[in-house]
Short mmCIF file of C-alpha atoms in Angstrom, two decimals:
data_model
loop_
_atom_site.label_atom_id
_atom_site.label_comp_id
_atom_site.label_asym_id
_atom_site.label_seq_id
_atom_site.Cartn_x
_atom_site.Cartn_y
_atom_site.Cartn_z
CA MET A 1 -9.77 36.61 219.79
CA ALA A 2 -9.98 35.42 216.15
CA ARG A 3 -6.71 37.54 215.24
CA HIS A 4 -4.73 35.77 218.23
CA GLY A 5 -6.18 32.08 217.33
CA VAL A 6 -7.65 30.98 214.10
CA ARG A 7 -6.41 33.83 211.83
CA ARG A 8 -2.70 33.29 213.29
CA LEU A 9 -2.94 29.56 213.15
CA ILE A 10 -3.87 29.78 209.20
CA ASP A 11 -1.20 32.55 208.53
CA LEU A 12 1.56 30.76 210.16
CA ASN A 13 1.03 27.55 208.26
CA PRO A 14 0.63 28.44 204.56
CA THR A 15 1.52 24.83 203.18
CA TRP A 16 -1.49 23.46 205.38
CA SER A 17 -4.96 23.04 203.99
CA TRP A 18 -7.91 24.39 206.58
CA LYS A 19 -11.59 24.08 206.47
CA VAL A 20 -14.37 25.73 208.50
CA TYR A 21 -17.31 23.36 209.02
CA ASP A 22 -20.86 25.07 209.25
CA ASP A 23 -23.90 23.20 210.64
CA ALA A 24 -24.62 21.74 207.15
CA GLY A 25 -20.74 20.74 206.56
CA MET A 26 -20.84 19.09 209.88
CA ASP A 27 -24.03 17.01 209.07
CA THR A 28 -22.42 15.92 205.82
CA VAL A 29 -19.36 14.52 207.65
CA ILE A 30 -21.79 12.64 209.71
CA VAL A 31 -24.02 11.21 206.94
CA ASP A 32 -20.86 10.33 204.70
CA GLU A 33 -19.80 8.22 207.47
CA LEU A 34 -22.39 5.46 206.28
CA SER A 35 -20.63 5.41 202.73
CA ALA A 36 -17.11 5.19 204.08
CA PRO A 37 -15.11 1.88 204.54
CA GLU A 38 -16.22 -0.14 207.39
CA PRO A 39 -18.49 2.90 208.95
CA LEU A 40 -18.40 3.52 212.40
CA LEU A 41 -21.97 4.93 212.74
CA THR A 42 -25.08 2.83 211.86
CA PRO A 43 -28.11 4.30 210.03
CA HIS A 44 -29.83 4.77 213.18
CA ASP A 45 -26.85 6.47 214.80
CA VAL A 46 -26.97 8.99 211.96
CA ASP A 47 -30.59 9.64 212.44
CA THR A 48 -30.45 9.90 216.04
CA ILE A 49 -27.26 12.32 215.74
CA LEU A 50 -28.80 14.68 212.99
CA LYS A 51 -31.93 15.13 215.46
CA SER A 52 -29.68 16.00 218.48
CA ASN A 53 -28.23 19.30 219.82
CA VAL A 54 -25.58 21.13 218.09
CA ILE A 55 -23.13 19.85 220.85
CA GLU A 56 -23.40 16.34 220.25
CA ARG A 57 -23.29 16.56 216.40
CA SER A 58 -20.29 18.64 216.43
CA ASP A 59 -18.18 16.29 218.88
CA ILE A 60 -18.79 13.36 216.91
CA ALA A 61 -18.03 15.02 213.53
CA ARG A 62 -14.70 16.18 214.87
CA LEU A 63 -13.82 12.59 215.79
CA LEU A 64 -15.09 11.27 212.39
CA LEU A 65 -12.91 14.02 210.83
CA MET A 66 -9.86 13.09 213.06
CA TRP A 67 -10.42 9.28 212.30
CA ARG A 68 -10.90 9.56 208.35
CA LYS A 69 -8.46 12.71 207.49
CA GLY A 70 -6.35 13.21 210.51
CA GLY A 71 -4.76 16.81 211.20
CA PHE A 72 -5.29 19.31 213.84
CA TYR A 73 -8.12 20.59 215.41
CA GLN A 74 -8.40 23.83 217.58
CA ASP A 75 -11.53 25.63 219.15
CA ALA A 76 -11.88 29.03 217.76
CA ASP A 77 -11.29 30.53 221.31
CA ARG A 78 -7.68 29.38 221.47
CA VAL A 79 -4.62 31.60 221.22
CA TYR A 80 -1.74 30.28 218.89
CA ASN A 81 1.63 31.53 217.73
CA VAL A 82 3.77 28.40 217.04
CA PRO A 83 4.06 27.02 213.40
CA MET A 84 3.39 23.46 212.71
CA SER A 85 6.63 23.25 211.07
CA GLN A 86 8.44 24.43 214.21
CA ALA A 87 6.19 22.47 216.60
CA LEU A 88 5.83 19.12 215.13
CA PRO A 89 8.96 16.68 214.21
CA GLN A 90 8.29 14.51 211.20
CA ASN A 91 7.72 11.19 213.12
CA ILE A 92 5.19 12.37 215.43
CA ARG A 93 1.62 10.76 214.61
CA MET A 94 -0.12 12.22 217.72
CA VAL A 95 -0.02 15.08 220.15
CA ILE A 96 -2.09 14.59 223.45
CA PRO A 97 -2.80 18.16 224.98
CA THR A 98 -3.21 18.02 228.85
CA MET A 99 -3.98 20.77 231.31
CA GLY A 100 -3.93 20.88 235.32
CA SER A 101 -1.86 18.42 237.32
CA PRO A 102 -2.19 14.96 238.60
CA PRO A 103 -4.13 13.04 239.91
CA LYS A 104 -7.58 14.66 239.91
CA GLY A 105 -6.66 17.89 238.35
CA LEU A 106 -5.03 16.38 235.13
CA ASN A 107 -7.41 16.17 231.97
CA PHE A 108 -6.99 15.46 228.47
CA MET A 109 -7.88 18.46 226.57
CA GLN A 110 -10.64 17.93 223.88
CA ASP A 111 -10.57 21.57 222.36
CA MET A 112 -7.23 20.85 220.95
CA MET A 113 -6.34 17.62 218.89
CA CYS A 114 -3.57 16.58 216.54
CA THR A 115 -3.19 13.09 214.99
CA ALA A 116 -2.53 11.05 212.03
CA PRO A 117 -5.67 9.41 210.36
CA GLY A 118 -6.63 5.98 211.36
CA ASN A 119 -5.69 6.54 214.96
CA PRO A 120 -7.26 3.53 217.04
CA ILE A 121 -7.59 5.94 220.00
CA VAL A 122 -9.95 8.12 218.15
CA ARG A 123 -11.81 4.88 216.92
CA ARG A 124 -12.21 3.99 220.43
CA ALA A 125 -13.57 7.38 221.49
CA ILE A 126 -16.09 7.04 218.80
CA GLY A 127 -17.21 3.74 219.87
CA LEU A 128 -17.53 4.57 223.65
CA ALA A 129 -19.55 7.60 222.55
CA ASN A 130 -21.88 5.29 220.39
CA GLU A 131 -22.33 2.91 223.54
CA ILE A 132 -23.75 6.00 225.49
CA ARG A 133 -25.77 7.33 222.41
CA ARG A 134 -27.46 4.01 222.16
CA ASP A 135 -28.73 3.72 225.59
CA ILE A 136 -30.01 7.21 226.56
CA PRO A 137 -33.47 8.90 226.74
CA ARG A 138 -34.17 12.06 224.78
CA VAL A 139 -36.42 15.07 224.48
CA ASN A 140 -37.23 16.47 221.31
CA GLY A 141 -34.27 14.23 219.84
CA SER A 142 -31.83 15.94 222.23
CA ALA A 143 -29.89 14.08 224.85
CA SER A 144 -29.57 15.76 228.32
CA VAL A 145 -26.71 17.85 229.17
CA SER A 146 -25.11 15.29 231.33
CA ALA A 147 -25.26 12.72 228.60
CA THR A 148 -24.01 15.03 226.08
CA LEU A 149 -21.06 15.82 228.35
CA LYS A 150 -20.40 12.10 228.69
CA MET A 151 -20.37 11.56 225.07
CA GLY A 152 -17.88 14.37 224.52
CA ALA A 153 -15.58 13.15 227.21
CA THR A 154 -14.99 9.78 225.90
CA TRP A 155 -11.68 11.05 224.49
CA GLY A 156 -9.83 10.85 227.65
CA ASN A 157 -11.17 7.23 228.49
CA ALA A 158 -10.10 6.13 225.07
CA ILE A 159 -6.56 7.45 225.43
CA THR A 160 -6.26 5.48 228.72
CA LEU A 161 -8.09 2.37 227.53
CA GLU A 162 -6.21 2.17 224.27
CA LEU A 163 -2.61 2.84 225.67
CA PHE A 164 -3.01 1.34 229.15
CA GLY A 165 -6.12 -0.86 229.36
CA VAL A 166 -7.71 1.11 231.92
CA SER A 167 -10.61 3.68 231.78
CA ARG A 168 -9.16 6.26 234.00
CA PHE A 169 -6.31 6.87 236.29
CA GLU A 170 -6.99 7.48 240.13
CA GLU A 171 -3.97 7.83 241.90
CA ALA A 172 -1.09 10.53 241.26
CA GLU A 173 1.73 7.58 240.79
CA HIS A 174 -0.71 6.12 238.06
CA TRP A 175 -0.50 9.45 236.04
CA GLU A 176 3.20 10.05 236.88
CA SER A 177 3.91 6.37 235.50
CA ALA A 178 1.84 6.73 232.39
CA LEU A 179 3.27 10.15 231.39
CA ALA A 180 6.56 8.95 231.88
CA ALA A 181 6.00 5.75 229.54
CA LEU A 182 4.58 8.00 227.12
CA SER A 183 7.79 10.25 227.20
CA HIS A 184 9.60 7.28 225.51
CA VAL A 185 7.14 6.72 222.88
CA PRO A 186 8.85 8.23 219.99
CA THR A 187 5.56 9.02 217.88
CA ILE A 188 3.62 10.62 220.66
CA ILE A 189 4.10 13.91 222.32
CA VAL A 190 2.22 14.88 225.74
CA SER A 191 1.92 18.49 226.26
CA VAL A 192 0.65 20.68 229.03
CA GLU A 193 -1.30 23.45 227.97
CA ARG A 194 -1.99 26.97 229.67
CA TRP A 195 -3.89 29.78 227.85
CA CYS A 196 -0.65 31.56 226.99
CA ASP A 197 2.02 28.71 227.04
CA GLY A 198 1.79 25.12 225.71
CA PHE A 199 2.73 23.20 222.55
CA TRP A 200 1.14 25.65 220.14
CA VAL A 201 1.68 28.91 222.01
CA ARG A 202 4.48 30.58 223.85
CA PRO A 203 4.00 33.45 226.05
CA TYR A 204 3.92 36.81 224.54
CA LYS A 205 3.24 40.69 225.50
CA ARG A 206 -0.47 41.18 226.38
CA CYS A 207 -1.30 37.68 225.84
CA GLN A 208 -3.27 37.45 228.90
CA ASP A 209 -5.28 40.33 227.74
CA VAL A 210 -6.91 38.10 225.10
CA SER A 211 -10.45 37.30 225.87
CA ARG A 212 -13.13 35.27 224.45
CA GLY A 213 -15.75 37.55 225.50
CA GLY A 214 -15.53 39.74 222.12
CA LEU A 215 -15.78 36.75 219.98
CA TYR A 216 -18.77 35.22 221.64
CA SER A 217 -20.37 38.76 221.77
CA GLU A 218 -19.63 39.47 218.07
CA PHE A 219 -21.22 36.32 216.89
CA LYS A 220 -23.77 35.96 219.65
CA VAL A 221 -22.30 32.76 220.95
CA GLN A 222 -24.46 31.82 224.04
CA GLY A 223 -24.34 28.87 226.67
CA TRP A 224 -25.99 25.61 225.24
CA SER A 225 -26.87 23.75 228.42
CA GLY A 226 -29.64 26.27 229.49
CA VAL A 227 -31.69 25.67 226.23
CA ILE A 228 -31.41 21.69 226.86
CA ASN A 229 -32.23 21.88 230.57
CA ALA A 230 -35.15 24.23 229.70
CA MET A 231 -36.49 21.61 227.23
CA TRP A 232 -36.00 18.70 229.75
CA ARG A 233 -37.46 20.33 232.48
CA ALA A 234 -40.83 21.16 230.58
CA LYS A 235 -40.85 17.36 229.47
CA CYS A 236 -40.30 16.14 232.98
CA ASP A 237 -43.16 18.48 234.28
CA VAL A 238 -45.45 16.94 231.69
CA LEU A 239 -44.52 13.37 232.43
CA ARG A 240 -44.92 13.96 236.15
CA ASP A 241 -48.49 15.25 235.43
CA ARG A 242 -49.35 12.21 233.57
CA GLN A 243 -47.85 9.98 236.13
CA ARG A 244 -50.44 11.39 238.84
CA LEU A 245 -53.05 11.11 236.47
CA ALA A 246 -52.36 7.55 235.36
CA VAL A 247 -51.44 5.74 238.74
CA GLY A 248 -52.51 8.25 241.49
CA ARG A 249 -50.76 10.65 243.74
CA GLU A 250 -49.87 7.96 246.49
CA VAL A 251 -47.85 5.86 244.10
CA ALA A 252 -46.46 8.71 242.35
CA LEU A 253 -45.01 9.78 245.64
CA ARG A 254 -43.75 6.45 246.68
CA ARG A 255 -41.86 6.36 243.13
CA VAL A 256 -40.36 9.83 243.98
CA LYS A 257 -39.26 8.80 247.28
CA ALA A 258 -37.64 5.83 245.82
CA GLY A 259 -35.65 7.71 243.61
CA LEU A 260 -37.08 6.38 240.56
CA ILE A 261 -38.20 9.51 238.70
CA GLU A 262 -38.00 8.72 234.97
CA PHE A 263 -35.80 10.35 232.33
CA ASP A 264 -32.86 12.89 233.74
CA CYS A 265 -35.61 14.81 235.65
CA ASP A 266 -34.00 14.78 238.88
CA ASN A 267 -30.57 13.11 238.94
CA ASN A 268 -29.34 13.37 235.05
CA ASN A 269 -29.16 9.52 235.29
CA HIS A 270 -29.07 8.42 231.64
CA ARG A 271 -29.83 4.78 232.27
CA LYS A 272 -33.33 3.27 231.83
CA ILE A 273 -35.28 3.32 235.04
CA LYS A 274 -36.50 0.13 236.70
CA LEU A 275 -40.17 0.08 237.65
CA PRO A 276 -40.93 -0.54 241.32
CA PRO A 277 -43.45 -3.46 241.95
CA GLU A 278 -46.06 -1.38 243.32
CA LEU A 279 -46.23 0.87 240.31
CA LYS A 280 -46.31 -2.33 237.90
CA ALA A 281 -49.21 -3.50 240.30
CA ALA A 282 -51.16 -0.31 239.99
CA MET A 283 -50.90 -0.14 236.18
CA ARG A 284 -51.64 -3.62 235.83
CA LYS A 285 -54.90 -2.98 238.06
CA LYS A 286 -55.87 0.13 236.06
CA TYR A 287 -55.32 -1.15 232.56
CA GLY A 288 -55.41 -4.84 232.72
CA PRO A 289 -53.30 -7.16 230.31
CA ASN A 290 -52.41 -4.07 227.99
CA TRP A 291 -50.79 -2.15 230.82
CA ARG A 292 -47.32 -1.93 229.39
CA GLU A 293 -48.62 -0.45 226.13
CA GLN A 294 -50.68 1.98 228.02
CA PHE A 295 -47.67 2.91 230.37
CA GLY A 296 -45.73 3.37 227.29
CA LYS A 297 -48.20 6.01 226.09
CA HIS A 298 -47.49 8.00 229.06
CA PHE A 299 -43.82 7.51 229.78
CA GLY A 300 -42.19 6.52 226.43
CA ASP A 301 -39.97 3.45 226.37
CA ASN A 302 -37.35 4.76 229.13
CA TRP A 303 -38.13 1.87 231.44
CA GLU A 304 -38.05 -1.74 231.98
#
């Protein structure tokens, strides 16, 4: 996989500089944003991100690098065989890789990015991710799987918002009109990517035999969602136990039936929960005027 992807990417572009960021390097990118001109992260954002899971950290670090430095980003598990000198005309400021077909099947890809520095689309993607980041509950610092995916998916929303003023396209004709309009922008290229056929790869013999499996096995790469889900399930079990102790089983069951389970325990909703009146009444009766403080000890601050 590496020989057909990252290694070939480096070898075919000798005039380009390249850099691999490990965990420490990634965190440095995030921290350094605070001292950058017009930083896009606050100190609280940085503290939150550094305590979170590696996916949230790598997603924001990638966007910050694209915003500050520009260049080309590619996941390690992509094949590549077209030199930049051949693929990129001199006037191009951004390549937007896509996959699938409209309307619902078309997606903006995030495992390949190519842009000049200072692209407002990248800035918008960072801002959208920050909006989500600042309004979600966490367990041991980590966002839930669903919230992590939503923060990572702001790239596509940023493209449509910045270029067309809408957060997403629903109808096939909207996609077709947008792609047609972009085809007339001289500084942007929209590409359709497949495993062995796209902007940076042309079909070649045995390309379809190249697999991610060997790379994942050699470097012990494992799925990240299972670890986060297990951590959240453990926390939710504790919360439910505390809930039963605090207000009694009957109120707890009514709350469950009302669909108001806290955190992301059941439905991966990352918004703060609204407490039903009967639960507030039960807590007020049990703890008196200081019921909000006592409730916070049981359930944290993910409620209103």
